[in-house]
Amino acid sequence: MKIIHYKSNAPWVGKMKCPNYECGKETPTWQSSGMSDSCPHFFCDTCSNVLHREADKELLYGNEINEELLAKIEATLPGCPCGGKFVPSANPKCPSCNTEYAHQWEPVERLKVPFMPILDGSCLIRDRLYSYEVCIGSKPKYWWRLFKNALTSKGIGRSKAEPML
């Protein structure tokens, strides 16, 4: 999978602090501006990968945003490469302790929320454009991830639980 690198001080990069007071780790996070039309999007119930499909966006135009529309989209949500499933109620999770970050809106309201945070190391899975992993920080960290990705894409060091994308 392609890896996109963002510098830590880029204007669209921030940090999300773990809500678990015992952990409190801050994770670098890329945040869509809201102008990028990133809705609807859905997080995995197991990891912090996020799904954004143009087909779902097209359903928002001309349809009332309600439980019925959410159920229609939810029925088509695929599994995540990690083995989990993309679901309307999931949120990103702390990479240290797996505590889920809270979201201020209910799943139906979230269909039209354009702000999509992607945690460092998480992937954006898309249906029409290429999918990619987000790497925030130093260039050596980026190069290391490229190296690891090259090894795992050839099956070297990849566990059976990790599907090849």
Short mmCIF file of C-alpha atoms in Angstrom, two decimals, residues 1-4 50-53 81 86 122-134 149 165:
data_model
loop_
_atom_site.label_atom_id
_atom_site.label_comp_id
_atom_site.label_asym_id
_atom_site.label_seq_id
_atom_site.Cartn_x
_atom_site.Cartn_y
_atom_site.Cartn_z
CA MET A 1 0.00 0.00 0.00
CA LYS A 2 1.19 3.48 -0.79
CA ILE A 3 2.47 5.52 2.16
CA ILE A 4 1.86 9.27 2.29
CA VAL A 50 -10.97 4.63 7.84
CA LEU A 51 -13.12 3.90 4.78
CA HIS A 52 -14.25 6.61 2.38
CA ARG A 53 -16.22 5.54 -0.69
CA PRO A 81 -7.67 -5.48 6.03
CA PHE A 86 -16.03 -0.86 9.03
CA SER A 122 -3.58 4.15 9.98
CA CYS A 123 -4.85 3.67 6.45
CA LEU A 124 -7.41 5.47 4.35
CA ILE A 125 -9.24 2.89 2.24
CA ARG A 126 -11.01 4.31 -0.80
CA ASP A 127 -13.02 2.89 -3.70
CA ARG A 128 -12.03 5.15 -6.60
CA LEU A 129 -8.72 6.74 -5.72
CA TYR A 130 -5.70 4.93 -4.33
CA SER A 131 -5.71 3.88 -0.70
CA TYR A 132 -2.77 4.79 1.49
CA GLU A 133 -1.19 4.64 4.94
CA VAL A 134 -0.51 7.92 6.75
CA ASN A 149 5.82 -2.32 3.39
CA LEU A 165 -3.72 -5.43 -0.39
#
